Amino acid sequence: MSSWRERHFHGRRVRVSLTYVGNLLAGAAVNTPQTPHPGDWRGGYRAAFDRVPPAPRTPTPLARDLIFGYQGGQNALRIIGAVFLALGIPFIFIFGGGILTDLTITATGQAATGTVVATRVVTSVEVNGAHPVGIQYRYDVSGDKYEAESYTLDASILSVATAGATVPVEIVPMAPSWSRMKGTKSSKMGYAALFAFIFPIIGAAMLFYVIRANRREIRAFREGVAIKGLVVKRGEDTTTQINGKHPYEIIWEFYVDGKAYKGKLSNMNPMILQRALPDDEVTVLYDPKSPVVNTVWIE
């Protein structure tokens, strides 16, 4: 049985194990970590901190699900982005045809000369309550012959666009088949067709954002520097809703060079997050070049 002696240092009583001191003097291995007091922050946090393996790290099944996968708010953005993109692509094919030609000609157009073949009213399209008129024309560039059609609602242009009339044409120098009669548009709806690009652009932007955020968190998990962080929120993310329910989120805060940074994880199942991060002290893994890129170590 170990013997103990009490000593007083500056008014504080200290209990010293003589056996422990003896082992130190004898060179015995005494480096086994001691279990901290349950109320000591060095308990759960320090144990987890010390268990973080060196980079590159391999995720545990729980970490792969929560960090490597798309959960909570990230999954909501991914779904919305995919829906916007899926809905927008058909709009481009239906309404956006010709708008790229118009934009390219506006930027790099070159003058040519053509001959009107015929005109027709496009009854399938209506702009401001009127149907545009398609003007069919022929032209040649460097000996190559082309035929195209462009559209207008301008009565003054239609008055001169009679069959056989010579008319000015605008072409794309590097792609002569892209053309329009001067004063008209290659798109049946004119620049109003730009609205067709709104949905796919928004969808693509949302997908880019969420995929980039996910990849950055994965990089932080695999290669990041470990540091202590504290949970500052546990609760619903009221800014996001999936099937009528808010995802549950945990937000942590940590300091690098005296500056505060935050990170978060969210999931539709609060129990999974509570199991992954049961304590208020967490081990943050962050990119030293950009601490805003961070996540947490999950066993």
Tab-separated table of C-alpha atoms in Angstrom:
chain	number	residue	atom	x	y	z
A	1	MET	CA	0.000	0.000	0.000
A	2	SER	CA	1.305	3.431	-0.926
A	3	SER	CA	2.356	5.681	1.949
A	4	TRP	CA	1.371	9.350	1.909
A	5	ARG	CA	2.844	12.424	3.590
A	6	GLU	CA	1.398	15.877	3.814
A	7	ARG	CA	3.452	19.000	3.160
A	8	HIS	CA	2.439	22.633	3.321
A	9	PHE	CA	3.546	25.020	0.601
A	10	HIS	CA	2.549	28.690	0.962
A	11	GLY	CA	-0.407	27.722	3.079
A	12	ARG	CA	-1.600	24.929	0.764
A	13	ARG	CA	-1.667	21.326	1.887
A	14	VAL	CA	-0.254	18.849	-0.614
A	15	ARG	CA	-0.459	15.048	-0.355
A	16	VAL	CA	2.561	13.274	-1.826
A	17	SER	CA	2.755	9.574	-2.610
A	18	LEU	CA	6.144	8.285	-1.497
A	19	THR	CA	5.788	5.278	-3.765
A	20	TYR	CA	5.214	7.539	-6.783
A	21	VAL	CA	8.303	9.616	-5.877
A	22	GLY	CA	10.270	6.444	-5.483
A	23	ASN	CA	9.278	5.245	-8.906
A	24	LEU	CA	10.373	8.541	-10.408
A	25	LEU	CA	13.783	8.245	-8.756
A	26	ALA	CA	14.080	4.660	-9.921
A	27	GLY	CA	13.359	5.663	-13.501
A	28	ALA	CA	10.135	3.662	-13.674
A	29	ALA	CA	7.577	4.404	-16.400
A	30	VAL	CA	5.114	6.803	-14.833
A	31	ASN	CA	3.817	8.532	-17.955
A	32	THR	CA	0.433	6.812	-18.021
A	33	PRO	CA	-2.199	9.577	-18.259
A	34	GLN	CA	-4.227	10.066	-15.125
A	35	THR	CA	-8.023	10.254	-15.385
A	36	PRO	CA	-9.060	13.869	-14.766
A	37	HIS	CA	-11.820	14.912	-12.496
A	38	PRO	CA	-15.201	14.661	-14.288
A	39	GLY	CA	-15.721	18.391	-13.881
A	40	ASP	CA	-12.367	19.267	-15.423
A	41	TRP	CA	-12.586	20.505	-19.052
A	42	ARG	CA	-9.421	18.559	-19.759
A	43	GLY	CA	-11.495	15.408	-19.403
A	44	GLY	CA	-13.614	14.762	-22.495
A	45	TYR	CA	-11.995	17.521	-24.517
A	46	ARG	CA	-8.359	16.718	-23.777
A	47	ALA	CA	-8.930	13.014	-24.339
A	48	ALA	CA	-10.524	13.709	-27.712
A	49	PHE	CA	-7.840	16.245	-28.597
A	50	ASP	CA	-5.077	13.756	-27.888
A	51	ARG	CA	-6.840	11.105	-29.972
A	52	VAL	CA	-6.844	13.190	-33.152
A	53	PRO	CA	-4.503	11.316	-35.497
A	54	PRO	CA	-1.963	13.119	-37.666
A	55	ALA	CA	-2.929	14.187	-41.174
A	56	PRO	CA	-4.099	12.829	-43.509
A	57	ARG	CA	-6.957	11.538	-41.360
A	58	THR	CA	-9.429	8.823	-42.253
A	59	PRO	CA	-13.039	9.537	-41.237
A	60	THR	CA	-14.933	7.299	-38.873
A	61	PRO	CA	-18.346	6.070	-40.107
A	62	LEU	CA	-20.080	8.794	-38.081
A	63	ALA	CA	-17.747	11.500	-39.379
A	64	ARG	CA	-18.219	10.290	-42.936
A	65	ASP	CA	-21.976	10.589	-42.507
A	66	LEU	CA	-22.028	14.014	-40.815
A	67	ILE	CA	-19.096	15.800	-42.479
A	68	PHE	CA	-18.324	14.034	-45.738
A	69	GLY	CA	-21.994	13.593	-46.621
A	70	TYR	CA	-24.539	16.320	-47.330
A	71	GLN	CA	-26.724	16.785	-44.266
A	72	GLY	CA	-29.117	19.385	-42.867
A	73	GLY	CA	-28.728	22.833	-44.412
A	74	GLN	CA	-26.167	21.649	-46.969
A	75	ASN	CA	-28.522	18.966	-48.198
A	76	ALA	CA	-31.375	21.481	-48.464
A	77	LEU	CA	-29.260	23.807	-50.626
A	78	ARG	CA	-28.133	20.897	-52.767
A	79	ILE	CA	-31.735	19.792	-53.388
A	80	ILE	CA	-32.937	23.330	-54.205
A	81	GLY	CA	-29.965	23.942	-56.485
A	82	ALA	CA	-30.529	20.686	-58.348
A	83	VAL	CA	-34.243	21.478	-58.809
A	84	PHE	CA	-33.520	24.978	-60.138
A	85	LEU	CA	-30.925	23.603	-62.542
A	86	ALA	CA	-33.183	20.785	-63.725
A	87	LEU	CA	-36.078	23.180	-64.330
A	88	GLY	CA	-33.887	25.791	-65.966
A	89	ILE	CA	-32.157	23.665	-68.595
A	90	PRO	CA	-35.384	23.004	-70.572
A	91	PHE	CA	-36.156	26.748	-70.419
A	92	ILE	CA	-32.837	27.420	-72.142
A	93	PHE	CA	-33.650	25.034	-74.973
A	94	ILE	CA	-37.209	26.343	-75.326
A	95	PHE	CA	-36.685	30.086	-74.937
A	96	GLY	CA	-32.939	30.668	-74.885
A	97	GLY	CA	-32.146	29.589	-78.440
A	98	GLY	CA	-30.555	32.473	-80.283
A	99	ILE	CA	-29.791	34.595	-77.216
A	100	LEU	CA	-26.168	33.439	-77.180
A	101	THR	CA	-25.898	34.401	-80.845
A	102	ASP	CA	-27.337	37.840	-80.074
A	103	LEU	CA	-24.926	38.417	-77.183
A	104	THR	CA	-21.935	37.243	-79.216
A	105	ILE	CA	-22.840	39.423	-82.206
A	106	THR	CA	-23.327	42.426	-79.904
A	107	ALA	CA	-19.799	41.893	-78.606
A	108	THR	CA	-17.914	40.792	-81.738
A	109	GLY	CA	-20.296	41.168	-84.698
A	110	GLN	CA	-19.044	41.848	-88.218
A	111	ALA	CA	-20.999	43.374	-91.104
A	112	ALA	CA	-22.116	41.341	-94.144
A	113	THR	CA	-24.793	41.556	-96.820
A	114	GLY	CA	-27.767	39.243	-97.366
A	115	THR	CA	-30.863	38.779	-99.478
A	116	VAL	CA	-34.349	38.351	-98.028
A	117	VAL	CA	-35.983	35.035	-98.979
A	118	ALA	CA	-39.323	35.266	-97.162
A	119	THR	CA	-41.096	36.391	-93.986
A	120	ARG	CA	-43.482	34.581	-91.636
A	121	VAL	CA	-45.440	35.306	-88.460
A	122	VAL	CA	-44.277	33.179	-85.511
A	123	THR	CA	-47.612	32.337	-83.904
A	124	SER	CA	-46.065	30.086	-81.256
A	125	VAL	CA	-44.437	33.056	-79.496
A	126	GLU	CA	-45.956	36.250	-78.142
A	127	VAL	CA	-44.001	39.285	-76.936
A	128	ASN	CA	-45.884	42.211	-75.360
A	129	GLY	CA	-49.123	40.947	-76.872
A	130	ALA	CA	-47.781	40.618	-80.449
A	131	HIS	CA	-46.285	37.802	-82.499
A	132	PRO	CA	-42.768	38.400	-83.839
A	133	VAL	CA	-42.104	38.123	-87.563
A	134	GLY	CA	-39.331	35.869	-88.809
A	135	ILE	CA	-37.229	37.153	-91.694
A	136	GLN	CA	-35.486	34.450	-93.707
A	137	TYR	CA	-32.386	35.511	-95.635
A	138	ARG	CA	-29.341	34.172	-97.493
A	139	TYR	CA	-25.764	35.432	-97.385
A	140	ASP	CA	-22.278	34.224	-98.198
A	141	VAL	CA	-18.934	34.564	-96.407
A	142	SER	CA	-15.684	33.811	-98.239
A	143	GLY	CA	-17.565	31.868	-100.888
A	144	ASP	CA	-19.544	29.764	-98.381
A	145	LYS	CA	-23.313	30.175	-98.591
A	146	TYR	CA	-25.545	30.342	-95.494
A	147	GLU	CA	-29.254	30.716	-94.795
A	148	ALA	CA	-30.739	31.884	-91.496
A	149	GLU	CA	-33.728	33.541	-89.848
A	150	SER	CA	-33.978	36.382	-87.364
A	151	TYR	CA	-36.976	38.070	-85.710
A	152	THR	CA	-38.459	41.479	-85.108
A	153	LEU	CA	-41.575	43.445	-84.131
A	154	ASP	CA	-40.308	46.660	-85.717
A	155	ALA	CA	-42.664	47.748	-88.518
A	156	SER	CA	-40.000	49.940	-90.153
A	157	ILE	CA	-37.696	46.951	-90.598
A	158	LEU	CA	-40.522	44.769	-91.872
A	159	SER	CA	-41.413	47.389	-94.490
A	160	VAL	CA	-38.057	46.932	-96.239
A	161	ALA	CA	-37.695	43.197	-95.632
A	162	THR	CA	-39.466	42.120	-98.802
A	163	ALA	CA	-38.518	39.041	-100.794
A	164	GLY	CA	-35.424	39.708	-102.930
A	165	ALA	CA	-34.409	42.850	-101.027
A	166	THR	CA	-30.758	43.338	-100.134
A	167	VAL	CA	-30.344	43.813	-96.373
A	168	PRO	CA	-27.440	44.342	-93.943
A	169	VAL	CA	-26.502	41.265	-91.911
A	170	GLU	CA	-24.370	40.845	-88.795
A	171	ILE	CA	-22.284	37.689	-88.346
A	172	VAL	CA	-19.845	36.173	-85.836
A	173	PRO	CA	-16.450	36.172	-87.593
A	174	MET	CA	-15.274	32.876	-86.079
A	175	ALA	CA	-18.676	31.227	-86.630
A	176	PRO	CA	-20.301	32.716	-89.785
A	177	SER	CA	-23.399	30.542	-89.428
A	178	TRP	CA	-24.276	32.639	-86.348
A	179	SER	CA	-25.994	35.685	-87.785
A	180	ARG	CA	-28.954	38.028	-87.744
A	181	MET	CA	-30.339	40.724	-89.998
A	182	LYS	CA	-29.254	44.087	-88.663
A	183	GLY	CA	-31.904	45.565	-86.358
A	184	THR	CA	-33.438	42.173	-85.573
A	185	LYS	CA	-32.708	39.465	-83.015
A	186	SER	CA	-31.648	35.872	-83.467
A	187	SER	CA	-33.857	34.986	-80.490
A	188	LYS	CA	-37.611	34.942	-81.105
A	189	MET	CA	-38.150	36.687	-77.756
A	190	GLY	CA	-35.235	39.090	-78.044
A	191	TYR	CA	-33.301	39.871	-74.880
A	192	ALA	CA	-36.368	38.934	-72.840
A	193	ALA	CA	-35.176	35.365	-73.355
A	194	LEU	CA	-32.449	36.064	-70.804
A	195	PHE	CA	-34.974	35.154	-68.101
A	196	ALA	CA	-34.567	31.544	-69.255
A	197	PHE	CA	-31.058	31.588	-67.800
A	198	ILE	CA	-32.093	32.803	-64.351
A	199	PHE	CA	-33.127	29.420	-62.960
A	200	PRO	CA	-30.121	27.421	-64.179
A	201	ILE	CA	-27.701	30.156	-63.104
A	202	ILE	CA	-29.193	30.250	-59.594
A	203	GLY	CA	-29.244	26.455	-59.427
A	204	ALA	CA	-25.666	26.116	-60.628
A	205	ALA	CA	-24.499	28.809	-58.179
A	206	MET	CA	-26.179	27.047	-55.253
A	207	LEU	CA	-24.701	23.687	-56.227
A	208	PHE	CA	-21.257	25.238	-56.627
A	209	TYR	CA	-21.506	26.889	-53.216
A	210	VAL	CA	-22.632	23.794	-51.333
A	211	ILE	CA	-20.200	21.425	-53.061
A	212	ARG	CA	-17.339	23.843	-52.450
A	213	ALA	CA	-18.292	24.217	-48.768
A	214	ASN	CA	-18.487	20.449	-48.351
A	215	ARG	CA	-15.108	19.873	-50.038
A	216	ARG	CA	-13.501	22.538	-47.842
A	217	GLU	CA	-14.833	20.873	-44.690
A	218	ILE	CA	-13.501	17.523	-45.866
A	219	ARG	CA	-10.108	19.119	-46.460
A	220	ALA	CA	-10.149	20.623	-42.968
A	221	PHE	CA	-11.012	17.219	-41.479
A	222	ARG	CA	-8.216	15.424	-43.334
A	223	GLU	CA	-5.485	18.034	-43.143
A	224	GLY	CA	-6.534	20.685	-40.622
A	225	VAL	CA	-4.829	21.871	-37.437
A	226	ALA	CA	-6.487	20.840	-34.166
A	227	ILE	CA	-7.548	23.462	-31.630
A	228	LYS	CA	-10.018	23.774	-28.761
A	229	GLY	CA	-13.501	25.065	-29.563
A	230	LEU	CA	-16.643	25.717	-27.527
A	231	VAL	CA	-20.245	25.088	-28.571
A	232	VAL	CA	-22.216	28.333	-28.618
A	233	LYS	CA	-25.530	27.028	-29.949
A	234	ARG	CA	-27.573	23.856	-30.029
A	235	GLY	CA	-30.965	24.179	-31.659
A	236	GLU	CA	-33.022	24.444	-34.828
A	237	ASP	CA	-31.799	26.234	-37.927
A	238	THR	CA	-34.909	28.332	-38.529
A	239	THR	CA	-33.513	29.707	-41.812
A	240	THR	CA	-33.873	26.303	-43.483
A	241	GLN	CA	-36.847	23.981	-43.832
A	242	ILE	CA	-37.135	20.533	-45.379
A	243	ASN	CA	-40.561	18.893	-45.630
A	244	GLY	CA	-41.901	21.265	-42.998
A	245	LYS	CA	-39.090	20.588	-40.506
A	246	HIS	CA	-36.055	22.635	-39.504
A	247	PRO	CA	-32.680	20.890	-39.340
A	248	TYR	CA	-30.936	20.776	-35.971
A	249	GLU	CA	-27.584	22.531	-35.832
A	250	ILE	CA	-24.597	22.799	-33.525
A	251	ILE	CA	-22.439	25.936	-33.836
A	252	TRP	CA	-18.992	26.197	-32.273
A	253	GLU	CA	-16.546	29.046	-31.798
A	254	PHE	CA	-12.752	29.035	-31.582
A	255	TYR	CA	-9.923	31.568	-31.610
A	256	VAL	CA	-6.874	31.783	-33.838
A	257	ASP	CA	-4.408	34.604	-33.163
A	258	GLY	CA	-6.986	36.349	-31.010
A	259	LYS	CA	-9.664	36.345	-33.708
A	260	ALA	CA	-12.953	34.475	-33.299
A	261	TYR	CA	-14.168	32.022	-35.946
A	262	LYS	CA	-17.264	29.861	-36.118
A	263	GLY	CA	-18.312	26.629	-37.768
A	264	LYS	CA	-21.359	24.394	-37.702
A	265	LEU	CA	-22.870	21.004	-38.423
A	266	SER	CA	-26.540	20.355	-39.051
A	267	ASN	CA	-28.711	17.292	-39.409
A	268	MET	CA	-32.396	16.491	-39.494
A	269	ASN	CA	-31.888	14.071	-36.573
A	270	PRO	CA	-30.835	15.894	-33.353
A	271	MET	CA	-29.871	12.623	-31.661
A	272	ILE	CA	-27.118	11.943	-34.192
A	273	LEU	CA	-25.505	15.339	-33.579
A	274	GLN	CA	-25.867	15.002	-29.819
A	275	ARG	CA	-24.149	11.616	-29.995
A	276	ALA	CA	-21.358	12.994	-32.175
A	277	LEU	CA	-20.789	16.135	-30.067
A	278	PRO	CA	-22.121	15.461	-26.549
A	279	ASP	CA	-19.940	18.034	-24.748
A	280	ASP	CA	-19.598	21.782	-25.048
A	281	GLU	CA	-15.844	21.425	-25.576
A	282	VAL	CA	-15.016	20.227	-29.097
A	283	THR	CA	-11.878	19.663	-31.092
A	284	VAL	CA	-11.915	21.950	-34.117
A	285	LEU	CA	-9.913	21.132	-37.221
A	286	TYR	CA	-9.186	24.239	-39.289
A	287	ASP	CA	-7.227	25.313	-42.325
A	288	PRO	CA	-4.338	27.465	-40.990
A	289	LYS	CA	-4.412	29.539	-44.202
A	290	SER	CA	-8.114	30.290	-43.774
A	291	PRO	CA	-9.635	29.388	-40.378
A	292	VAL	CA	-13.141	30.055	-41.725
A	293	VAL	CA	-12.652	26.649	-43.341
A	294	ASN	CA	-13.163	24.334	-40.400
A	295	THR	CA	-15.013	21.370	-38.994
A	296	VAL	CA	-14.808	19.190	-35.875
A	297	TRP	CA	-13.160	15.899	-35.038
A	298	ILE	CA	-15.768	13.167	-34.652
A	299	GLU	CA	-14.880	9.692	-33.443
